[in-house]
């Protein structure tokens, strides 16, 4: 088994005196896809912020490739729930934003736009894009620095079901070609099962990992695969238990 790309150990994380995470350990191997599932308020997005270096006030440590995480790490990219494109920049400028004025003409920008199906949209403005197109730009921007780990915080939650399925397949294809590991927050059980090698089910008050479900089925997957249905039942049971535990704690 390869050494973990991400080693995350959060002993405790609190907001305003309230503990929101307790004894959370996450490992992600190179090229692996891991999803975080759980009720609202269990700390999923906080974990991503810790790995991205955006949240530093916690007890524990987060390492990517053996190095402490920090903002703008070359090893880590991030895609948010909203595309967060800068409206005064073109699509190509948004993708290559990290390189400043040179980014739009960078060969990586052109290659990534082609990979996400937007080769002819480099000169377009964000306001001219559909929601699905804007999120494809965000994925391309997240991969611009060629990170080994891409963090995704509910990247498809605002999209219709058909667009979501198309972008799930696009994300997997692009990540596989770039050999990029994915750590994704989602509330969609089917999405987690379809995309992931492992699903980590979290409970709240405080947030901790209640269950780990492995998904050894190869990609591409059949969404109607009975093996996925069996694991879905296990994930749903774990979510039910986590919600019941949260209710008791409340």
C-alpha positions as CSV (number, residue, x, y, z in Angstrom):
1,X,0.0,0.0,0.0
2,X,1.4,3.4,-1.0
3,X,2.1,6.1,1.6
4,X,-0.7,8.5,2.2
5,X,-0.7,11.7,0.2
6,X,-2.8,13.4,2.9
7,X,-2.4,12.7,6.6
8,X,-5.0,14.6,8.7
9,X,-5.4,14.3,12.4
10,X,-7.6,16.7,14.2
11,X,-7.7,16.1,18.0
12,X,-10.1,19.0,18.6
13,X,-11.5,22.0,16.8
14,X,-13.8,24.5,18.5
15,X,-15.8,27.6,17.5
16,X,-16.8,30.1,20.2
17,X,-16.1,27.5,22.9
18,X,-18.2,24.8,21.2
19,X,-16.3,21.7,20.1
20,X,-17.2,20.9,16.4
21,X,-14.6,18.2,15.6
22,X,-13.1,15.6,17.9
23,X,-10.6,12.8,17.1
24,X,-10.9,12.9,13.3
25,X,-8.2,11.1,11.3
26,X,-8.3,11.0,7.5
27,X,-5.8,9.4,5.1
28,X,-6.0,9.9,1.3
29,X,-3.6,7.9,-1.0
30,X,-2.3,9.2,-4.3
31,X,-5.0,9.1,-7.0
32,X,-7.7,8.0,-4.5
33,X,-11.2,9.5,-4.3
34,X,-12.6,9.9,-0.8
35,X,-16.0,11.5,0.0
36,X,-17.1,13.0,3.3
37,X,-20.8,12.4,4.1
38,X,-22.8,13.5,7.1
39,X,-25.5,15.8,8.5
40,X,-25.2,19.6,8.3
41,X,-23.0,20.9,11.1
42,X,-20.8,17.8,11.5
43,X,-17.6,19.7,10.3
44,X,-17.1,18.4,6.8
45,X,-16.4,21.8,5.3
46,X,-14.3,22.7,8.3
47,X,-12.1,19.7,7.6
48,X,-11.6,20.8,4.0
49,X,-10.7,24.3,5.2
50,X,-8.1,22.8,7.5
51,X,-6.5,20.8,4.6
52,X,-6.6,23.9,2.4
53,X,-4.7,25.8,5.1
54,X,-7.6,28.2,5.5
55,X,-8.3,27.1,9.1
56,X,-5.3,27.0,11.4
57,X,-6.9,27.3,14.9
58,X,-7.2,23.7,15.9
59,X,-5.4,21.0,17.8
60,X,-3.8,18.5,15.5
61,X,-1.9,18.4,12.2
62,X,-2.4,18.2,8.5
63,X,0.3,17.1,6.1
64,X,0.3,16.8,2.3
65,X,3.3,14.9,0.9
66,X,4.7,15.0,4.4
67,X,4.7,18.8,4.5
68,X,2.4,21.0,6.7
69,X,-0.5,22.4,4.7
70,X,-0.7,26.1,3.9
71,X,-2.7,28.5,1.7
72,X,-1.7,28.3,-2.0
73,X,0.2,25.1,-1.5
74,X,1.3,23.7,-4.9
75,X,0.2,20.3,-3.8
76,X,-3.4,21.2,-3.2
77,X,-6.2,22.8,-5.3
78,X,-9.8,23.6,-4.2
79,X,-13.2,23.8,-5.9
80,X,-16.0,25.5,-3.9
81,X,-19.8,25.0,-4.0
82,X,-20.1,28.2,-6.1
83,X,-17.7,28.6,-9.0
84,X,-16.5,32.0,-7.6
85,X,-15.3,33.2,-11.0
86,X,-14.0,36.8,-11.1
87,X,-16.5,38.6,-13.3
88,X,-14.0,41.1,-14.7
89,X,-11.7,38.4,-16.0
90,X,-12.3,36.2,-19.0
91,X,-12.7,32.4,-18.7
92,X,-9.1,31.8,-19.7
93,X,-7.9,34.5,-17.2
94,X,-9.9,32.9,-14.4
95,X,-8.4,29.5,-15.1
96,X,-4.8,30.8,-15.2
97,X,-5.4,33.4,-12.4
98,X,-2.5,32.0,-10.4
99,X,-0.1,33.2,-13.1
100,X,-1.5,36.7,-13.2
101,X,-1.5,38.4,-16.6
102,X,0.4,35.5,-18.2
103,X,-2.1,32.9,-17.2
104,X,-4.6,33.3,-20.0
105,X,-2.0,32.4,-22.6
106,X,-0.4,29.6,-20.6
107,X,-0.4,26.2,-22.4
108,X,-1.9,24.6,-19.3
109,X,-4.9,27.0,-19.6
110,X,-5.7,26.0,-23.1
111,X,-5.2,22.3,-22.4
112,X,-7.5,22.4,-19.3
113,X,-10.2,24.2,-21.2
114,X,-10.1,21.6,-23.9
115,X,-10.3,18.8,-21.3
116,X,-13.4,20.3,-19.7
117,X,-15.1,20.9,-23.1
118,X,-14.7,24.7,-23.2
119,X,-11.9,25.0,-25.7
120,X,-13.8,27.8,-27.6
121,X,-14.8,29.8,-24.5
122,X,-11.5,31.2,-23.3
123,X,-12.5,34.7,-24.3
124,X,-16.0,34.5,-22.8
125,X,-17.0,36.3,-19.7
126,X,-18.4,34.5,-16.7
127,X,-21.8,36.1,-17.1
128,X,-22.1,34.4,-20.4
129,X,-21.8,30.9,-18.9
130,X,-24.4,28.4,-17.7
131,X,-24.0,27.1,-14.2
132,X,-22.5,23.8,-15.4
133,X,-20.1,25.6,-17.7
134,X,-19.0,27.9,-14.8
135,X,-18.3,24.9,-12.6
136,X,-16.2,23.3,-15.3
137,X,-14.1,26.5,-15.4
138,X,-13.8,26.2,-11.6
139,X,-12.6,22.6,-12.0
140,X,-10.0,23.7,-14.6
141,X,-8.8,26.5,-12.3
142,X,-8.5,24.1,-9.4
143,X,-6.2,21.8,-11.5
144,X,-4.2,24.6,-13.1
145,X,-1.3,24.3,-10.6
146,X,-1.2,20.5,-11.2
147,X,-2.0,19.7,-7.6
148,X,-1.7,16.1,-6.3
149,X,-4.9,16.7,-4.2
150,X,-8.0,18.5,-5.2
151,X,-10.5,19.5,-2.5
152,X,-14.2,19.8,-3.5
153,X,-16.9,21.3,-1.3
154,X,-20.3,20.2,-2.7
155,X,-19.2,21.2,-6.2
156,X,-22.3,20.1,-8.0
157,X,-25.1,20.8,-5.4
158,X,-26.5,23.8,-7.3
159,X,-26.8,21.9,-10.6
160,X,-29.7,20.0,-12.2
161,X,-29.5,16.2,-12.0
162,X,-28.5,15.7,-15.7
163,X,-25.7,18.3,-15.6
164,X,-24.5,16.9,-12.3
165,X,-24.1,13.4,-13.7
166,X,-22.2,14.7,-16.7
167,X,-19.8,16.7,-14.5
168,X,-19.3,13.7,-12.2
169,X,-18.0,11.8,-15.2
170,X,-15.9,14.7,-16.4
171,X,-14.4,15.2,-13.0
172,X,-13.4,11.5,-12.7
173,X,-11.9,11.5,-16.2
174,X,-9.9,14.7,-15.7
175,X,-8.7,13.6,-12.2
176,X,-7.6,10.2,-13.5
177,X,-5.7,11.7,-16.4
178,X,-3.9,14.1,-14.1
179,X,-3.4,11.4,-11.4
180,X,-5.1,13.8,-8.9
181,X,-6.5,12.5,-5.7
182,X,-9.9,13.9,-4.7
183,X,-11.3,14.7,-1.2
184,X,-14.9,15.8,-1.6
185,X,-17.7,17.0,0.7
186,X,-21.2,16.0,-0.5
187,X,-24.7,15.5,0.9
188,X,-25.6,13.3,-2.1
189,X,-25.2,9.6,-1.2
190,X,-25.5,8.4,-4.8
191,X,-22.8,10.9,-5.9
192,X,-20.5,9.6,-3.1
193,X,-21.0,6.0,-4.1
194,X,-20.5,6.6,-7.8
195,X,-17.3,8.6,-7.5
196,X,-15.5,7.3,-4.4
197,X,-13.0,4.6,-3.5
198,X,-14.0,5.2,0.1
199,X,-16.9,7.0,1.8
200,X,-16.4,8.4,5.3
201,X,-19.6,8.9,7.2
202,X,-19.5,11.6,9.9
203,X,-21.7,12.3,12.9
204,X,-22.1,15.6,14.6
205,X,-21.9,17.3,18.1
206,X,-18.9,17.1,17.9
207,X,-18.0,15.9,14.4
208,X,-16.3,12.6,14.2
209,X,-16.0,9.7,11.7
210,X,-18.6,7.1,12.5
211,X,-18.2,4.7,9.5
212,X,-15.8,4.0,6.6
213,X,-17.3,2.3,3.6
214,X,-14.9,0.9,0.9
215,X,-16.0,0.8,-2.7
216,X,-13.6,-1.5,-4.6
217,X,-15.6,-1.6,-7.8
218,X,-13.6,-0.3,-10.8
219,X,-14.5,2.8,-12.8
220,X,-16.4,3.6,-14.9
221,X,-19.3,2.3,-12.8
222,X,-22.8,1.4,-13.6
223,X,-25.1,3.6,-11.5
224,X,-27.5,0.7,-11.3
225,X,-24.9,-1.8,-10.1
226,X,-26.4,-4.0,-7.3
227,X,-23.0,-3.8,-5.4
228,X,-23.5,0.0,-5.1
229,X,-27.1,-0.6,-3.9
230,X,-25.8,-2.9,-1.1
231,X,-23.2,-0.3,0.0
232,X,-25.9,2.4,-0.2
233,X,-27.9,0.6,2.4
234,X,-24.9,0.5,4.7
235,X,-24.1,4.2,4.2
236,X,-27.8,5.1,4.9
237,X,-27.7,3.0,8.1
238,X,-24.6,4.8,9.2
239,X,-26.2,8.2,8.4
240,X,-29.3,7.2,10.3
241,X,-27.1,6.2,13.3
242,X,-25.1,9.5,13.1
243,X,-28.4,11.5,13.0
244,X,-29.7,9.6,16.0
245,X,-26.5,10.2,17.9
246,X,-26.7,13.9,17.1
247,X,-30.3,14.1,18.3
248,X,-29.4,12.4,21.6
249,X,-26.5,14.7,22.1
250,X,-28.7,17.7,21.5
